Amino acid sequence: MIWFFARLFSSILIEKIYFVTWNVATKYPDQDLCTLLDINETRTLPDFYVVGLQEVKAQPQNMVMDMFFEDPWTKAFREVLKKHDYVKIRTQRLQGLVLNVFCLRKHMTHLRLIEAQYTRTGCGGMWGNKGAVSVRLNIYGINMCIVNTHLTPHDHLLEDRIADYNTILTSHSFSNSDTSKILFHDYVFWIGDLNFRLHGEDLTATEIDSMVKKNQLRTLLARDQLKMVMEKGEAFTEFTENSITFPPTYKFEFSSQEYDLKRRPSWTDRLLYKVNTDVYDDIKLNIIQHNYKSYPDYILSDHKPVTGEFDIVIRPSIEDHGVEFQPVSSWFIDEENSVSYRLLGDARTASGDWVGLFQNGFSGLDEYIVYEYVGRGKSSSVSVEPNAITERIYFSDTALRTPGMYCLVYVAQRGDLIGILGVSPPFPGHHRNN
């Protein structure tokens, strides 16, 4: 079957997406992350990395601070990925739940309608210790939604996990009317600590541990609650999961590869997906999953991380009109500076759009030095050409403060939705007498 899809995908264009889900149990990132991200010199790196974390350390008194400052795990993943020219395009956090989406820099200007949401399910929906965070976006003619969840724990609370799933599906909403719900997207990826356990109390933790050591995984998976509710149509029926060939990912002793037998080992950490194959006349959408793995050598947490790499079909013939910056020879420190840009095709400005000044090689949209809103302050339309409008925007004499290489990014912001319409070529900033 994999061979068949490989031949099918060889004739069409794809994007590669690499997913990580890990319950980090409030620990700090003290192990190297390159193995987890499968970064090595022998392979082509994916177009996107998606990192879903659960139980990132979050305390009620720090909730406001968490909104404005990057958590240590996000920072650690960013530091690794920026060395390979990835840019963090969005983070969404709900207490200990964190979802990060990174893409190769070359794809940035094709991103549209990026939006993040969350749903609380803890304490009857009043508390965010359990729930979901998500990011949805459009790229190359398709749209996708990524959901990271932490559902209700404990063996006997299966009905609560089912209720969590249905609550997230019904209450999670986005601004775009065509994709207002999770399942309306072309591609949906649902990852996280889903907390499904093994059915029946007749199997003790010691017996499960013994069966794992004998590699009797298939017998254990027959009791997996998630597979059972999918077959019964109670939850996750719309989704597909690849075959599991790795041992249960929970619960381990800290700093160990041995199970903590105070809990029954279970496959709590999962990656599922859904594709709406026939939504377009010009192409049939599809997914191929290349691997599904856990990593026993990561011992910080009582969970083992899980990864999966996917190819998805895209529609690059669908043109996404944007902004083309005119070349800038240089900007001068302590002086007013400006730049011209062309709105291509049907691209138009709106009151929330902004142009940000970034250091060249920036690794996230939150790293802007300063920004100016389009259409506010000192800006002007320069000319109107066939299929293009040229405008100029000015930055104050306080914008540029130190010498270096810089670039400009045009961000279309329409309410909660953002898109990256253009990135300028890099240019130097310096004092005029230099």
mmCIF file with all atom_site columns, N, CA, C and O in Angstrom, residues 14-40:
data_model
loop_
_atom_site.group_PDB
_atom_site.id
_atom_site.type_symbol
_atom_site.label_atom_id
_atom_site.label_alt_id
_atom_site.label_comp_id
_atom_site.label_asym_id
_atom_site.label_entity_id
_atom_site.label_seq_id
_atom_site.pdbx_PDB_ins_code
_atom_site.Cartn_x
_atom_site.Cartn_y
_atom_site.Cartn_z
_atom_site.occupancy
_atom_site.B_iso_or_equiv
_atom_site.pdbx_formal_charge
_atom_site.auth_seq_id
_atom_site.auth_comp_id
_atom_site.auth_asym_id
_atom_site.auth_atom_id
_atom_site.pdbx_PDB_model_num
ATOM 1   N N  . ILE A 1 14 ? 3.611  17.680 -3.184 1.00 0.00 ? 14 ILE A N  1
ATOM 2   C CA . ILE A 1 14 ? 3.280  17.394 -1.801 1.00 0.00 ? 14 ILE A CA 1
ATOM 3   C C  . ILE A 1 14 ? 4.019  18.347 -0.873 1.00 0.00 ? 14 ILE A C  1
ATOM 4   O O  . ILE A 1 14 ? 4.980  19.001 -1.250 1.00 0.00 ? 14 ILE A O  1
ATOM 5   N N  . GLU A 1 15 ? 3.542  18.419 0.349  1.00 0.00 ? 15 GLU A N  1
ATOM 6   C CA . GLU A 1 15 ? 4.242  19.051 1.457  1.00 0.00 ? 15 GLU A CA 1
ATOM 7   C C  . GLU A 1 15 ? 4.495  17.996 2.518  1.00 0.00 ? 15 GLU A C  1
ATOM 8   O O  . GLU A 1 15 ? 3.648  17.123 2.763  1.00 0.00 ? 15 GLU A O  1
ATOM 9   N N  . LYS A 1 16 ? 5.651  18.080 3.151  1.00 0.00 ? 16 LYS A N  1
ATOM 10  C CA . LYS A 1 16 ? 5.994  17.145 4.223  1.00 0.00 ? 16 LYS A CA 1
ATOM 11  C C  . LYS A 1 16 ? 5.792  17.832 5.571  1.00 0.00 ? 16 LYS A C  1
ATOM 12  O O  . LYS A 1 16 ? 6.254  18.956 5.779  1.00 0.00 ? 16 LYS A O  1
ATOM 13  N N  . ILE A 1 17 ? 5.099  17.136 6.471  1.00 0.00 ? 17 ILE A N  1
ATOM 14  C CA . ILE A 1 17 ? 4.819  17.680 7.799  1.00 0.00 ? 17 ILE A CA 1
ATOM 15  C C  . ILE A 1 17 ? 5.279  16.672 8.844  1.00 0.00 ? 17 ILE A C  1
ATOM 16  O O  . ILE A 1 17 ? 4.932  15.485 8.773  1.00 0.00 ? 17 ILE A O  1
ATOM 17  N N  . TYR A 1 18 ? 6.027  17.155 9.809  1.00 0.00 ? 18 TYR A N  1
ATOM 18  C CA . TYR A 1 18 ? 6.564  16.307 10.879 1.00 0.00 ? 18 TYR A CA 1
ATOM 19  C C  . TYR A 1 18 ? 5.911  16.722 12.195 1.00 0.00 ? 18 TYR A C  1
ATOM 20  O O  . TYR A 1 18 ? 5.959  17.894 12.583 1.00 0.00 ? 18 TYR A O  1
ATOM 21  N N  . PHE A 1 19 ? 5.313  15.757 12.886 1.00 0.00 ? 19 PHE A N  1
ATOM 22  C CA . PHE A 1 19 ? 4.583  16.028 14.122 1.00 0.00 ? 19 PHE A CA 1
ATOM 23  C C  . PHE A 1 19 ? 5.309  15.444 15.324 1.00 0.00 ? 19 PHE A C  1
ATOM 24  O O  . PHE A 1 19 ? 5.873  14.341 15.260 1.00 0.00 ? 19 PHE A O  1
ATOM 25  N N  . VAL A 1 20 ? 5.271  16.189 16.423 1.00 0.00 ? 20 VAL A N  1
ATOM 26  C CA . VAL A 1 20 ? 5.756  15.726 17.718 1.00 0.00 ? 20 VAL A CA 1
ATOM 27  C C  . VAL A 1 20 ? 4.643  15.946 18.734 1.00 0.00 ? 20 VAL A C  1
ATOM 28  O O  . VAL A 1 20 ? 4.046  17.032 18.772 1.00 0.00 ? 20 VAL A O  1
ATOM 29  N N  . THR A 1 21 ? 4.350  14.933 19.543 1.00 0.00 ? 21 THR A N  1
ATOM 30  C CA . THR A 1 21 ? 3.495  15.140 20.712 1.00 0.00 ? 21 THR A CA 1
ATOM 31  C C  . THR A 1 21 ? 4.212  14.565 21.924 1.00 0.00 ? 21 THR A C  1
ATOM 32  O O  . THR A 1 21 ? 4.785  13.478 21.869 1.00 0.00 ? 21 THR A O  1
ATOM 33  N N  . TRP A 1 22 ? 4.181  15.338 23.014 1.00 0.00 ? 22 TRP A N  1
ATOM 34  C CA . TRP A 1 22 ? 4.914  14.922 24.212 1.00 0.00 ? 22 TRP A CA 1
ATOM 35  C C  . TRP A 1 22 ? 4.303  15.584 25.446 1.00 0.00 ? 22 TRP A C  1
ATOM 36  O O  . TRP A 1 22 ? 4.185  16.811 25.514 1.00 0.00 ? 22 TRP A O  1
ATOM 37  N N  . ASN A 1 23 ? 3.917  14.757 26.397 1.00 0.00 ? 23 ASN A N  1
ATOM 38  C CA . ASN A 1 23 ? 3.551  15.242 27.719 1.00 0.00 ? 23 ASN A CA 1
ATOM 39  C C  . ASN A 1 23 ? 4.840  15.353 28.522 1.00 0.00 ? 23 ASN A C  1
ATOM 40  O O  . ASN A 1 23 ? 5.456  14.340 28.874 1.00 0.00 ? 23 ASN A O  1
ATOM 41  N N  . VAL A 1 24 ? 5.260  16.590 28.817 1.00 0.00 ? 24 VAL A N  1
ATOM 42  C CA . VAL A 1 24 ? 6.585  16.815 29.408 1.00 0.00 ? 24 VAL A CA 1
ATOM 43  C C  . VAL A 1 24 ? 6.551  16.878 30.930 1.00 0.00 ? 24 VAL A C  1
ATOM 44  O O  . VAL A 1 24 ? 7.583  17.120 31.567 1.00 0.00 ? 24 VAL A O  1
ATOM 45  N N  . ALA A 1 25 ? 5.374  16.682 31.520 1.00 0.00 ? 25 ALA A N  1
ATOM 46  C CA . ALA A 1 25 ? 5.248  16.490 32.967 1.00 0.00 ? 25 ALA A CA 1
ATOM 47  C C  . ALA A 1 25 ? 5.904  17.602 33.782 1.00 0.00 ? 25 ALA A C  1
ATOM 48  O O  . ALA A 1 25 ? 6.532  17.347 34.813 1.00 0.00 ? 25 ALA A O  1
ATOM 49  N N  . THR A 1 26 ? 5.763  18.842 33.322 1.00 0.00 ? 26 THR A N  1
ATOM 50  C CA . THR A 1 26 ? 6.257  20.068 33.976 1.00 0.00 ? 26 THR A CA 1
ATOM 51  C C  . THR A 1 26 ? 7.785  20.129 34.066 1.00 0.00 ? 26 THR A C  1
ATOM 52  O O  . THR A 1 26 ? 8.325  20.990 34.759 1.00 0.00 ? 26 THR A O  1
ATOM 53  N N  . LYS A 1 27 ? 8.488  19.234 33.360 1.00 0.00 ? 27 LYS A N  1
ATOM 54  C CA . LYS A 1 27 ? 9.952  19.255 33.390 1.00 0.00 ? 27 LYS A CA 1
ATOM 55  C C  . LYS A 1 27 ? 10.484 20.274 32.378 1.00 0.00 ? 27 LYS A C  1
ATOM 56  O O  . LYS A 1 27 ? 9.751  20.786 31.534 1.00 0.00 ? 27 LYS A O  1
ATOM 57  N N  . TYR A 1 28 ? 11.778 20.548 32.464 1.00 0.00 ? 28 TYR A N  1
ATOM 58  C CA . TYR A 1 28 ? 12.424 21.494 31.565 1.00 0.00 ? 28 TYR A CA 1
ATOM 59  C C  . TYR A 1 28 ? 13.200 20.749 30.468 1.00 0.00 ? 28 TYR A C  1
ATOM 60  O O  . TYR A 1 28 ? 13.607 19.599 30.668 1.00 0.00 ? 28 TYR A O  1
ATOM 61  N N  . PRO A 1 29 ? 13.411 21.371 29.324 1.00 0.00 ? 29 PRO A N  1
ATOM 62  C CA . PRO A 1 29 ? 14.054 20.699 28.186 1.00 0.00 ? 29 PRO A CA 1
ATOM 63  C C  . PRO A 1 29 ? 15.561 20.547 28.361 1.00 0.00 ? 29 PRO A C  1
ATOM 64  O O  . PRO A 1 29 ? 16.357 21.324 27.824 1.00 0.00 ? 29 PRO A O  1
ATOM 65  N N  . ASP A 1 30 ? 15.954 19.502 29.091 1.00 0.00 ? 30 ASP A N  1
ATOM 66  C CA . ASP A 1 30 ? 17.370 19.297 29.406 1.00 0.00 ? 30 ASP A CA 1
ATOM 67  C C  . ASP A 1 30 ? 18.025 18.226 28.529 1.00 0.00 ? 30 ASP A C  1
ATOM 68  O O  . ASP A 1 30 ? 19.163 17.841 28.802 1.00 0.00 ? 30 ASP A O  1
ATOM 69  N N  . GLN A 1 31 ? 17.307 17.705 27.520 1.00 0.00 ? 31 GLN A N  1
ATOM 70  C CA . GLN A 1 31 ? 17.903 16.750 26.589 1.00 0.00 ? 31 GLN A CA 1
ATOM 71  C C  . GLN A 1 31 ? 17.932 17.348 25.188 1.00 0.00 ? 31 GLN A C  1
ATOM 72  O O  . GLN A 1 31 ? 17.070 18.146 24.824 1.00 0.00 ? 31 GLN A O  1
ATOM 73  N N  . ASP A 1 32 ? 18.919 16.943 24.407 1.00 0.00 ? 32 ASP A N  1
ATOM 74  C CA . ASP A 1 32 ? 19.026 17.417 23.033 1.00 0.00 ? 32 ASP A CA 1
ATOM 75  C C  . ASP A 1 32 ? 17.805 16.971 22.228 1.00 0.00 ? 32 ASP A C  1
ATOM 76  O O  . ASP A 1 32 ? 17.349 15.819 22.353 1.00 0.00 ? 32 ASP A O  1
ATOM 77  N N  . LEU A 1 33 ? 17.280 17.872 21.403 1.00 0.00 ? 33 LEU A N  1
ATOM 78  C CA . LEU A 1 33 ? 16.033 17.595 20.692 1.00 0.00 ? 33 LEU A CA 1
ATOM 79  C C  . LEU A 1 33 ? 16.242 17.171 19.245 1.00 0.00 ? 33 LEU A C  1
ATOM 80  O O  . LEU A 1 33 ? 15.264 16.886 18.548 1.00 0.00 ? 33 LEU A O  1
ATOM 81  N N  . CYS A 1 34 ? 17.468 17.107 18.768 1.00 0.00 ? 34 CYS A N  1
ATOM 82  C CA . CYS A 1 34 ? 17.707 16.810 17.350 1.00 0.00 ? 34 CYS A CA 1
ATOM 83  C C  . CYS A 1 34 ? 17.227 15.418 16.962 1.00 0.00 ? 34 CYS A C  1
ATOM 84  O O  . CYS A 1 34 ? 16.666 15.222 15.885 1.00 0.00 ? 34 CYS A O  1
ATOM 85  N N  . THR A 1 35 ? 17.452 14.431 17.843 1.00 0.00 ? 35 THR A N  1
ATOM 86  C CA . THR A 1 35 ? 16.981 13.075 17.531 1.00 0.00 ? 35 THR A CA 1
ATOM 87  C C  . THR A 1 35 ? 15.468 13.033 17.452 1.00 0.00 ? 35 THR A C  1
ATOM 88  O O  . THR A 1 35 ? 14.899 12.403 16.548 1.00 0.00 ? 35 THR A O  1
ATOM 89  N N  . LEU A 1 36 ? 14.814 13.705 18.373 1.00 0.00 ? 36 LEU A N  1
ATOM 90  C CA . LEU A 1 36 ? 13.361 13.742 18.365 1.00 0.00 ? 36 LEU A CA 1
ATOM 91  C C  . LEU A 1 36 ? 12.823 14.373 17.095 1.00 0.00 ? 36 LEU A C  1
ATOM 92  O O  . LEU A 1 36 ? 11.797 13.954 16.549 1.00 0.00 ? 36 LEU A O  1
ATOM 93  N N  . LEU A 1 37 ? 13.508 15.379 16.576 1.00 0.00 ? 37 LEU A N  1
ATOM 94  C CA . LEU A 1 37 ? 13.097 16.062 15.355 1.00 0.00 ? 37 LEU A CA 1
ATOM 95  C C  . LEU A 1 37 ? 13.654 15.397 14.096 1.00 0.00 ? 37 LEU A C  1
ATOM 96  O O  . LEU A 1 37 ? 13.372 15.854 12.981 1.00 0.00 ? 37 LEU A O  1
ATOM 97  N N  . ASP A 1 38 ? 14.424 14.325 14.281 1.00 0.00 ? 38 ASP A N  1
ATOM 98  C CA . ASP A 1 38 ? 15.017 13.587 13.164 1.00 0.00 ? 38 ASP A CA 1
ATOM 99  C C  . ASP A 1 38 ? 15.804 14.514 12.247 1.00 0.00 ? 38 ASP A C  1
ATOM 100 O O  . ASP A 1 38 ? 15.678 14.469 11.017 1.00 0.00 ? 38 ASP A O  1
ATOM 101 N N  . ILE A 1 39 ? 16.601 15.367 12.848 1.00 0.00 ? 39 ILE A N  1
ATOM 102 C CA . ILE A 1 39 ? 17.440 16.290 12.081 1.00 0.00 ? 39 ILE A CA 1
ATOM 103 C C  . ILE A 1 39 ? 18.813 15.661 11.890 1.00 0.00 ? 39 ILE A C  1
ATOM 104 O O  . ILE A 1 39 ? 19.526 15.400 12.860 1.00 0.00 ? 39 ILE A O  1
ATOM 105 N N  . ASN A 1 40 ? 19.140 15.379 10.654 1.00 0.00 ? 40 ASN A N  1
ATOM 106 C CA . ASN A 1 40 ? 20.450 14.843 10.334 1.00 0.00 ? 40 ASN A CA 1
ATOM 107 C C  . ASN A 1 40 ? 20.794 15.220 8.901  1.00 0.00 ? 40 ASN A C  1
ATOM 108 O O  . ASN A 1 40 ? 19.946 15.703 8.147  1.00 0.00 ? 40 ASN A O  1
#
